[in-house]
PDB file of C-alpha atoms and ligand atoms in Angstrom:
ATOM      1  CA  MET A  20      -0.160   0.112   0.119  1.00  0.00           C
ATOM      2  CA  SER A  21       1.321   3.534  -0.807  1.00  0.00           C
ATOM      3  CA  ASP A  22       1.587   5.796   2.500  1.00  0.00           C
ATOM      4  CA  PRO A  23      -0.489   6.981   4.179  1.00  0.00           C
ATOM      5  CA  LEU A  24      -2.174  10.880   3.889  1.00  0.00           C
ATOM      6  CA  THR A  25      -2.368  12.517   6.773  1.00  0.00           C
ATOM      7  CA  ILE A  26      -4.748  15.618   7.347  1.00  0.00           C
ATOM      8  CA  ALA A  27      -3.057  17.949  10.511  1.00  0.00           C
ATOM      9  CA  LEU A  28      -6.809  19.536  11.719  1.00  0.00           C
ATOM     10  CA  ALA A  29      -6.786  23.051  14.002  1.00  0.00           C
ATOM     11  CA  LYS A  30      -8.881  22.184  17.601  1.00  0.00           C
ATOM     12  CA  GLY A  31     -10.945  24.224  18.856  1.00  0.00           C
ATOM     13  CA  ARG A  32     -14.881  26.041  17.344  1.00  0.00           C
ATOM     14  CA  ILE A  33     -13.289  25.340  13.832  1.00  0.00           C
ATOM     15  CA  LEU A  34     -12.945  22.312  14.719  1.00  0.00           C
ATOM     16  CA  ASP A  35     -17.050  21.544  14.842  1.00  0.00           C
ATOM     17  CA  GLU A  36     -17.546  22.369  11.953  1.00  0.00           C
ATOM     18  CA  THR A  37     -14.519  20.392  10.721  1.00  0.00           C
ATOM     19  CA  LEU A  38     -15.051  17.395  11.286  1.00  0.00           C
ATOM     20  CA  PRO A  39     -18.941  17.438   9.603  1.00  0.00           C
ATOM     21  CA  LEU A  40     -17.613  18.327   6.242  1.00  0.00           C
ATOM     22  CA  LEU A  41     -15.571  15.879   6.873  1.00  0.00           C
ATOM     23  CA  ALA A  42     -17.557  13.282   7.125  1.00  0.00           C
ATOM     24  CA  ARG A  43     -19.418  14.356   4.142  1.00  0.00           C
ATOM     25  CA  ALA A  44     -16.525  13.600   2.526  1.00  0.00           C
ATOM     26  CA  GLY A  45     -16.659  10.045   3.465  1.00  0.00           C
ATOM     27  CA  ILE A  46     -13.428  10.674   6.488  1.00  0.00           C
ATOM     28  CA  GLU A  47     -14.411   9.726   9.778  1.00  0.00           C
ATOM     29  CA  PRO A  48     -11.929   9.220  12.800  1.00  0.00           C
ATOM     30  CA  VAL A  49     -12.436   5.265  14.228  1.00  0.00           C
ATOM     31  CA  ASP A  50     -12.327   7.822  17.578  1.00  0.00           C
ATOM     32  CA  ASP A  51     -14.001  10.347  19.482  1.00  0.00           C
ATOM     33  CA  LEU A  52     -11.795  13.299  19.343  1.00  0.00           C
ATOM     34  CA  SER A  53     -13.503  15.526  21.895  1.00  0.00           C
ATOM     35  CA  LYS A  54     -12.578  12.715  24.268  1.00  0.00           C
ATOM     36  CA  SER A  55      -8.937  11.712  23.056  1.00  0.00           C
ATOM     37  CA  ARG A  56      -6.228  12.895  24.613  1.00  0.00           C
ATOM     38  CA  LYS A  57      -4.297  11.756  21.257  1.00  0.00           C
ATOM     39  CA  LEU A  58      -2.916  13.763  18.767  1.00  0.00           C
ATOM     40  CA  VAL A  59      -2.681  10.926  15.649  1.00  0.00           C
ATOM     41  CA  PHE A  60      -6.359   9.158  14.626  1.00  0.00           C
ATOM     42  CA  ALA A  61      -6.585   6.347  12.365  1.00  0.00           C
ATOM     43  CA  THR A  62      -9.914   7.021  10.193  1.00  0.00           C
ATOM     44  CA  ASN A  63     -12.432   4.558   8.410  1.00  0.00           C
ATOM     45  CA  HIS A  64      -9.883   4.725   5.427  1.00  0.00           C
ATOM     46  CA  PRO A  65      -6.239   2.733   6.145  1.00  0.00           C
ATOM     47  CA  GLY A  66      -4.810   5.519   3.511  1.00  0.00           C
ATOM     48  CA  ILE A  67      -5.886   8.713   5.591  1.00  0.00           C
ATOM     49  CA  ASN A  68      -4.869   9.950   8.728  1.00  0.00           C
ATOM     50  CA  LEU A  69      -5.709  12.705  11.281  1.00  0.00           C
ATOM     51  CA  VAL A  70      -3.520  15.029  13.360  1.00  0.00           C
ATOM     52  CA  LEU A  71      -4.616  17.617  15.982  1.00  0.00           C
ATOM     53  CA  ILE A  72      -3.030  20.565  16.507  1.00  0.00           C
ATOM     54  CA  ARG A  73      -2.863  24.585  17.183  1.00  0.00           C
ATOM     55  CA  SER A  74      -4.704  26.010  14.549  1.00  0.00           C
ATOM     56  CA  ALA A  75      -1.557  28.448  14.425  1.00  0.00           C
ATOM     57  CA  ASP A  76       0.661  25.287  13.669  1.00  0.00           C
ATOM     58  CA  VAL A  77      -1.550  23.759  10.936  1.00  0.00           C
ATOM     59  CA  PRO A  78       0.355  25.479   8.257  1.00  0.00           C
ATOM     60  CA  THR A  79       3.927  25.001   9.138  1.00  0.00           C
ATOM     61  CA  TYR A  80       2.907  21.405   9.628  1.00  0.00           C
ATOM     62  CA  VAL A  81       2.066  21.035   5.978  1.00  0.00           C
ATOM     63  CA  GLN A  82       4.555  23.706   4.712  1.00  0.00           C
ATOM     64  CA  TYR A  83       7.239  21.400   6.240  1.00  0.00           C
ATOM     65  CA  GLY A  84       4.939  18.022   4.813  1.00  0.00           C
ATOM     66  CA  ALA A  85       4.686  16.828   8.173  1.00  0.00           C
ATOM     67  CA  ALA A  86       1.093  16.664   6.673  1.00  0.00           C
ATOM     68  CA  ASP A  87       0.393  15.963   3.768  1.00  0.00           C
ATOM     69  CA  LEU A  88      -2.947  18.725   4.195  1.00  0.00           C
ATOM     70  CA  GLY A  89      -4.636  20.552   6.311  1.00  0.00           C
ATOM     71  CA  ILE A  90      -7.363  22.951   7.321  1.00  0.00           C
ATOM     72  CA  ALA A  91      -6.806  25.940   8.885  1.00  0.00           C
ATOM     73  CA  GLY A  92      -8.466  29.770   8.960  1.00  0.00           C
ATOM     74  CA  LYS A  93      -7.467  32.464   6.203  1.00  0.00           C
ATOM     75  CA  ASP A  94      -6.380  34.670   9.278  1.00  0.00           C
ATOM     76  CA  VAL A  95      -3.633  31.522  10.515  1.00  0.00           C
ATOM     77  CA  LEU A  96      -2.716  31.158   6.724  1.00  0.00           C
ATOM     78  CA  ALA A  97      -2.494  35.218   6.061  1.00  0.00           C
ATOM     79  CA  GLU A  98      -0.461  35.140   9.239  1.00  0.00           C
ATOM     80  CA  HIS A  99       1.525  32.609   8.291  1.00  0.00           C
ATOM     81  CA  GLY A 100       2.873  33.967   4.766  1.00  0.00           C
ATOM     82  CA  GLY A 101       1.677  30.546   2.584  1.00  0.00           C
ATOM     83  CA  GLU A 102       5.037  29.389   1.906  1.00  0.00           C
ATOM     84  CA  GLY A 103       5.864  25.378   1.040  1.00  0.00           C
ATOM     85  CA  LEU A 104       1.916  25.164   0.046  1.00  0.00           C
ATOM     86  CA  TYR A 105      -0.769  25.614  -1.943  1.00  0.00           C
ATOM     87  CA  GLU A 106      -4.558  26.413  -0.755  1.00  0.00           C
ATOM     88  CA  ARG A 107      -6.966  24.820  -2.529  1.00  0.00           C
ATOM     89  CA  VAL A 108     -10.489  25.205  -1.646  1.00  0.00           C
ATOM     90  CA  ASP A 109     -12.053  27.453   0.248  1.00  0.00           C
ATOM     91  CA  LEU A 110     -14.166  24.799   3.483  1.00  0.00           C
ATOM     92  CA  LYS A 111     -16.465  27.875   3.894  1.00  0.00           C
ATOM     93  CA  ILE A 112     -16.806  27.083   7.353  1.00  0.00           C
ATOM     94  CA  ALA A 113     -15.914  29.314  10.329  1.00  0.00           C
ATOM     95  CA  THR A 114     -16.576  32.513   8.362  1.00  0.00           C
ATOM     96  CA  CYS A 115     -16.126  35.992  10.803  1.00  0.00           C
ATOM     97  CA  LYS A 116     -14.118  38.251  10.399  1.00  0.00           C
ATOM     98  CA  MET A 117     -10.780  40.164  10.687  1.00  0.00           C
ATOM     99  CA  MET A 118     -11.200  44.201  12.346  1.00  0.00           C
ATOM    100  CA  THR A 119      -9.641  46.628  13.928  1.00  0.00           C
ATOM    101  CA  ALA A 120     -12.232  47.493  17.031  1.00  0.00           C
ATOM    102  CA  GLY A 121     -11.061  50.520  19.959  1.00  0.00           C
ATOM    103  CA  PHE A 122     -13.892  52.761  21.805  1.00  0.00           C
ATOM    104  CA  PRO A 123     -16.567  53.647  19.885  1.00  0.00           C
ATOM    105  CA  ASP A 124     -16.115  57.552  20.787  1.00  0.00           C
ATOM    106  CA  ARG A 125     -12.604  57.846  21.505  1.00  0.00           C
ATOM    107  CA  PRO A 126     -10.703  59.861  19.833  1.00  0.00           C
ATOM    108  CA  LEU A 127      -6.950  57.662  18.281  1.00  0.00           C
ATOM    109  CA  PRO A 128      -3.507  59.371  18.918  1.00  0.00           C
ATOM    110  CA  ARG A 129      -2.176  60.847  15.864  1.00  0.00           C
ATOM    111  CA  THR A 130       1.077  59.601  17.073  1.00  0.00           C
ATOM    112  CA  ARG A 131       1.986  56.270  17.285  1.00  0.00           C
ATOM    113  CA  LEU A 132      -1.348  54.198  17.017  1.00  0.00           C
ATOM    114  CA  LYS A 133      -0.793  51.042  19.835  1.00  0.00           C
ATOM    115  CA  VAL A 134      -2.019  47.447  18.519  1.00  0.00           C
ATOM    116  CA  ALA A 135      -2.109  44.476  20.296  1.00  0.00           C
ATOM    117  CA  THR A 136      -2.995  41.517  18.502  1.00  0.00           C
ATOM    118  CA  LYS A 137      -2.224  37.913  17.419  1.00  0.00           C
ATOM    119  CA  TYR A 138      -1.831  38.756  14.489  1.00  0.00           C
ATOM    120  CA  PRO A 139       1.084  41.164  13.929  1.00  0.00           C
ATOM    121  CA  GLU A 140       1.805  39.951  10.099  1.00  0.00           C
ATOM    122  CA  ILE A 141      -1.300  41.231   9.181  1.00  0.00           C
ATOM    123  CA  THR A 142      -1.665  44.340  11.308  1.00  0.00           C
ATOM    124  CA  ARG A 143       1.657  45.298  10.099  1.00  0.00           C
ATOM    125  CA  ARG A 144       1.086  45.150   6.282  1.00  0.00           C
ATOM    126  CA  PHE A 145      -2.482  46.612   6.934  1.00  0.00           C
ATOM    127  CA  PHE A 146      -1.473  49.400   8.612  1.00  0.00           C
ATOM    128  CA  LEU A 147       1.971  50.020   6.379  1.00  0.00           C
ATOM    129  CA  GLU A 148      -0.180  50.123   2.918  1.00  0.00           C
ATOM    130  CA  ARG A 149      -2.033  52.741   5.275  1.00  0.00           C
ATOM    131  CA  GLY A 150       1.115  54.815   5.763  1.00  0.00           C
ATOM    132  CA  ARG A 151       0.658  54.811   9.730  1.00  0.00           C
ATOM    133  CA  GLN A 152       3.395  54.332  12.259  1.00  0.00           C
ATOM    134  CA  VAL A 153       2.157  52.037  14.676  1.00  0.00           C
ATOM    135  CA  GLU A 154       3.437  50.212  17.463  1.00  0.00           C
ATOM    136  CA  LEU A 155       2.682  46.407  17.596  1.00  0.00           C
ATOM    137  CA  ILE A 156       2.064  44.545  21.184  1.00  0.00           C
ATOM    138  CA  LYS A 157       1.686  40.804  20.532  1.00  0.00           C
ATOM    139  CA  LEU A 158      -1.078  38.961  22.404  1.00  0.00           C
ATOM    140  CA  TYR A 159      -1.486  35.359  22.405  1.00  0.00           C
ATOM    141  CA  GLY A 160      -5.795  35.677  23.833  1.00  0.00           C
ATOM    142  CA  SER A 161      -8.298  38.031  25.069  1.00  0.00           C
ATOM    143  CA  MET A 162      -7.552  41.108  22.516  1.00  0.00           C
ATOM    144  CA  GLU A 163     -10.393  42.977  23.454  1.00  0.00           C
ATOM    145  CA  LEU A 164      -8.974  43.387  27.986  1.00  0.00           C
ATOM    146  CA  ALA A 165      -5.963  45.203  26.376  1.00  0.00           C
ATOM    147  CA  PRO A 166      -7.770  49.286  25.201  1.00  0.00           C
ATOM    148  CA  VAL A 167     -10.111  48.274  28.296  1.00  0.00           C
ATOM    149  CA  VAL A 168      -6.790  48.121  30.729  1.00  0.00           C
ATOM    150  CA  GLY A 169      -4.956  50.518  28.921  1.00  0.00           C
ATOM    151  CA  LEU A 170      -2.541  48.182  27.304  1.00  0.00           C
ATOM    152  CA  ALA A 171      -3.147  50.013  23.382  1.00  0.00           C
ATOM    153  CA  ASP A 172      -5.720  52.381  21.614  1.00  0.00           C
ATOM    154  CA  ILE A 173      -7.371  49.373  19.693  1.00  0.00           C
ATOM    155  CA  ILE A 174      -6.777  45.836  18.398  1.00  0.00           C
ATOM    156  CA  VAL A 175      -7.010  43.590  15.153  1.00  0.00           C
ATOM    157  CA  ASP A 176      -8.893  40.761  16.262  1.00  0.00           C
ATOM    158  CA  LEU A 177     -12.011  37.960  14.843  1.00  0.00           C
ATOM    159  CA  VAL A 178     -15.138  39.048  14.747  1.00  0.00           C
ATOM    160  CA  ASP A 179     -18.017  36.700  14.451  1.00  0.00           C
ATOM    161  CA  SER A 180     -20.975  37.750  16.298  1.00  0.00           C
ATOM    162  CA  GLY A 181     -19.379  41.113  17.900  1.00  0.00           C
ATOM    163  CA  ASN A 182     -20.671  39.738  21.084  1.00  0.00           C
ATOM    164  CA  THR A 183     -16.732  39.817  22.720  1.00  0.00           C
ATOM    165  CA  LEU A 184     -16.642  43.224  21.639  1.00  0.00           C
ATOM    166  CA  ARG A 185     -20.254  44.497  22.652  1.00  0.00           C
ATOM    167  CA  ALA A 186     -19.150  42.679  26.743  1.00  0.00           C
ATOM    168  CA  ASN A 187     -16.353  44.773  26.845  1.00  0.00           C
ATOM    169  CA  GLY A 188     -17.135  48.090  25.870  1.00  0.00           C
ATOM    170  CA  LEU A 189     -15.809  48.467  22.220  1.00  0.00           C
ATOM    171  CA  THR A 190     -16.679  48.354  18.719  1.00  0.00           C
ATOM    172  CA  PRO A 191     -16.135  47.248  15.427  1.00  0.00           C
ATOM    173  CA  LEU A 192     -13.800  50.309  13.000  1.00  0.00           C
ATOM    174  CA  GLU A 193     -12.409  48.744   9.743  1.00  0.00           C
ATOM    175  CA  THR A 194     -12.847  45.208   8.248  1.00  0.00           C
ATOM    176  CA  ILE A 195      -9.193  43.938   7.064  1.00  0.00           C
ATOM    177  CA  MET A 196     -10.557  40.759   5.562  1.00  0.00           C
ATOM    178  CA  ASP A 197     -13.006  38.427   4.920  1.00  0.00           C
ATOM    179  CA  ILE A 198     -12.137  34.822   6.876  1.00  0.00           C
ATOM    180  CA  SER A 199     -13.313  31.514   6.489  1.00  0.00           C
ATOM    181  CA  SER A 200     -11.266  27.758   6.587  1.00  0.00           C
ATOM    182  CA  ARG A 201      -9.350  27.152   3.317  1.00  0.00           C
ATOM    183  CA  LEU A 202      -7.481  23.333   2.490  1.00  0.00           C
ATOM    184  CA  ILE A 203      -4.522  23.592   2.618  1.00  0.00           C
ATOM    185  CA  VAL A 204      -1.853  20.909   1.050  1.00  0.00           C
ATOM    186  CA  ASN A 205       1.968  21.039   0.704  1.00  0.00           C
ATOM    187  CA  ARG A 206       3.061  21.964  -2.693  1.00  0.00           C
ATOM    188  CA  ALA A 207       5.356  18.165  -2.796  1.00  0.00           C
ATOM    189  CA  ALA A 208       3.114  15.725  -1.467  1.00  0.00           C
ATOM    190  CA  LEU A 209       0.806  16.932  -4.405  1.00  0.00           C
ATOM    191  CA  LYS A 210       3.777  15.950  -6.897  1.00  0.00           C
ATOM    192  CA  MET A 211       5.045  12.895  -4.998  1.00  0.00           C
ATOM    193  CA  LYS A 212       1.778  11.978  -3.516  1.00  0.00           C
ATOM    194  CA  ASN A 213      -0.702  13.160  -6.903  1.00  0.00           C
ATOM    195  CA  GLU A 214      -2.970  10.943  -7.590  1.00  0.00           C
ATOM    196  CA  ALA A 215      -4.252  10.070  -3.652  1.00  0.00           C
ATOM    197  CA  ALA A 216      -3.650  13.862  -2.861  1.00  0.00           C
ATOM    198  CA  LYS A 217      -5.734  15.098  -6.122  1.00  0.00           C
ATOM    199  CA  ALA A 218      -8.192  12.082  -5.068  1.00  0.00           C
ATOM    200  CA  LEU A 219      -8.653  14.034  -1.239  1.00  0.00           C
ATOM    201  CA  VAL A 220      -9.221  17.250  -2.295  1.00  0.00           C
ATOM    202  CA  GLU A 221     -11.368  16.425  -4.730  1.00  0.00           C
ATOM    203  CA  LYS A 222     -13.614  14.477  -2.421  1.00  0.00           C
ATOM    204  CA  ILE A 223     -13.536  17.548   0.143  1.00  0.00           C
ATOM    205  CA  GLU A 224     -14.372  19.739  -2.512  1.00  0.00           C
ATOM    206  CA  LYS A 225     -17.285  18.047  -3.449  1.00  0.00           C
ATOM    207  CA  ALA A 226     -18.061  18.068   0.323  1.00  0.00           C
ATOM    208  CA  VAL A 227     -17.980  21.782  -0.078  1.00  0.00           C
ATOM    209  CA  GLU A 228     -20.920  21.604  -2.900  1.00  0.00           C
TER     210      GLU A 228
HETATM  211  C1  LIG B 328     -12.028  34.218  19.394  1.00  0.00           C
HETATM  212  C2  LIG B 328     -11.890  36.427  19.047  1.00  0.00           C
HETATM  213  C3  LIG B 328     -12.543  36.881  19.902  1.00  0.00           C
HETATM  214  C4  LIG B 328     -13.901  36.491  19.517  1.00  0.00           C
HETATM  215  C5  LIG B 328     -14.935  36.874  18.244  1.00  0.00           C
HETATM  216  O1  LIG B 328     -11.767  34.780  21.000  1.00  0.00           O
HETATM  217  O2  LIG B 328     -10.568  36.344  19.024  1.00  0.00           O
HETATM  218  O3  LIG B 328     -12.286  36.823  20.897  1.00  0.00           O
HETATM  219  O4  LIG B 328     -13.714  35.049  19.477  1.00  0.00           O
HETATM  220  O5  LIG B 328     -16.659  36.226  18.574  1.00  0.00           O
HETATM  221  P1  LIG B 328     -17.537  37.208  18.829  1.00  0.00           P
HETATM  222  O6  LIG B 328     -17.996  38.514  17.885  1.00  0.00           O
HETATM  223  O7  LIG B 328     -18.879  35.964  17.768  1.00  0.00           O
HETATM  224  O8  LIG B 328     -17.444  37.059  20.804  1.00  0.00           O
HETATM  225  P2  LIG B 328     -11.636  32.544  21.232  1.00  0.00           P
HETATM  226  O9  LIG B 328     -13.289  32.639  21.678  1.00  0.00           O
HETATM  227  O10 LIG B 328     -11.761  31.788  19.600  1.00  0.00           O
HETATM  228  O11 LIG B 328     -10.519  32.964  22.023  1.00  0.00           O
HETATM  229  P3  LIG B 328      -9.149  33.395  21.326  1.00  0.00           P
HETATM  230  O12 LIG B 328      -9.380  34.505  22.697  1.00  0.00           O
HETATM  231  O13 LIG B 328      -7.979  32.395  22.658  1.00  0.00           O
HETATM  232  O14 LIG B 328      -8.802  33.244  20.449  1.00  0.00           O
END
């Protein structure tokens, strides 16, 4: 039998929408992912394994070929830069927006704006294109707290329902990009494991339709 294909999946919210999509493509893990501490999972296909990792790590695993395919949000893909991988399918799940947000009626400083974010690359590019000087403050979560405690003037974060912003007295300001999950494929895998990888991409593509 040929080498198995590995799909890297992100833990957390996105997984709840990813598993039904994979099931529609006929791929189901043998174990219950939510109840196991395992990181590698067999599926009903002997030729397909799943690995479960932090969402920001999915592009890295696929870039280096540790996983042949991956499912990751456009946010982590844009932050990673996409080296070594192809973005093949917009899965149209886990949709939201990447936005700037701040206090509704607080004027922003004219000098260097302090921006807190988990996405320093996207944020740097966004403000660079606008010729705006910013001081980036890298955080790993709960960005909404930063303006509240005076750590930053504004944040760059994902907005879905807007509830987290509202609950902290903040308002969305500008949209940076629309976000959804994407199927990504290692560039070499598409060449070396050509047929199997292509067939799997097509199966998942059909499941989206
Ligand atoms: C995400 C995001 C926002 C929130 C937006 O955080 O960073 O905080 O969801 O959703 P809403 O507009 O529906 O309120 P998540 O809960 O994934 O946790 P995180 O802070 O660890 O990123």
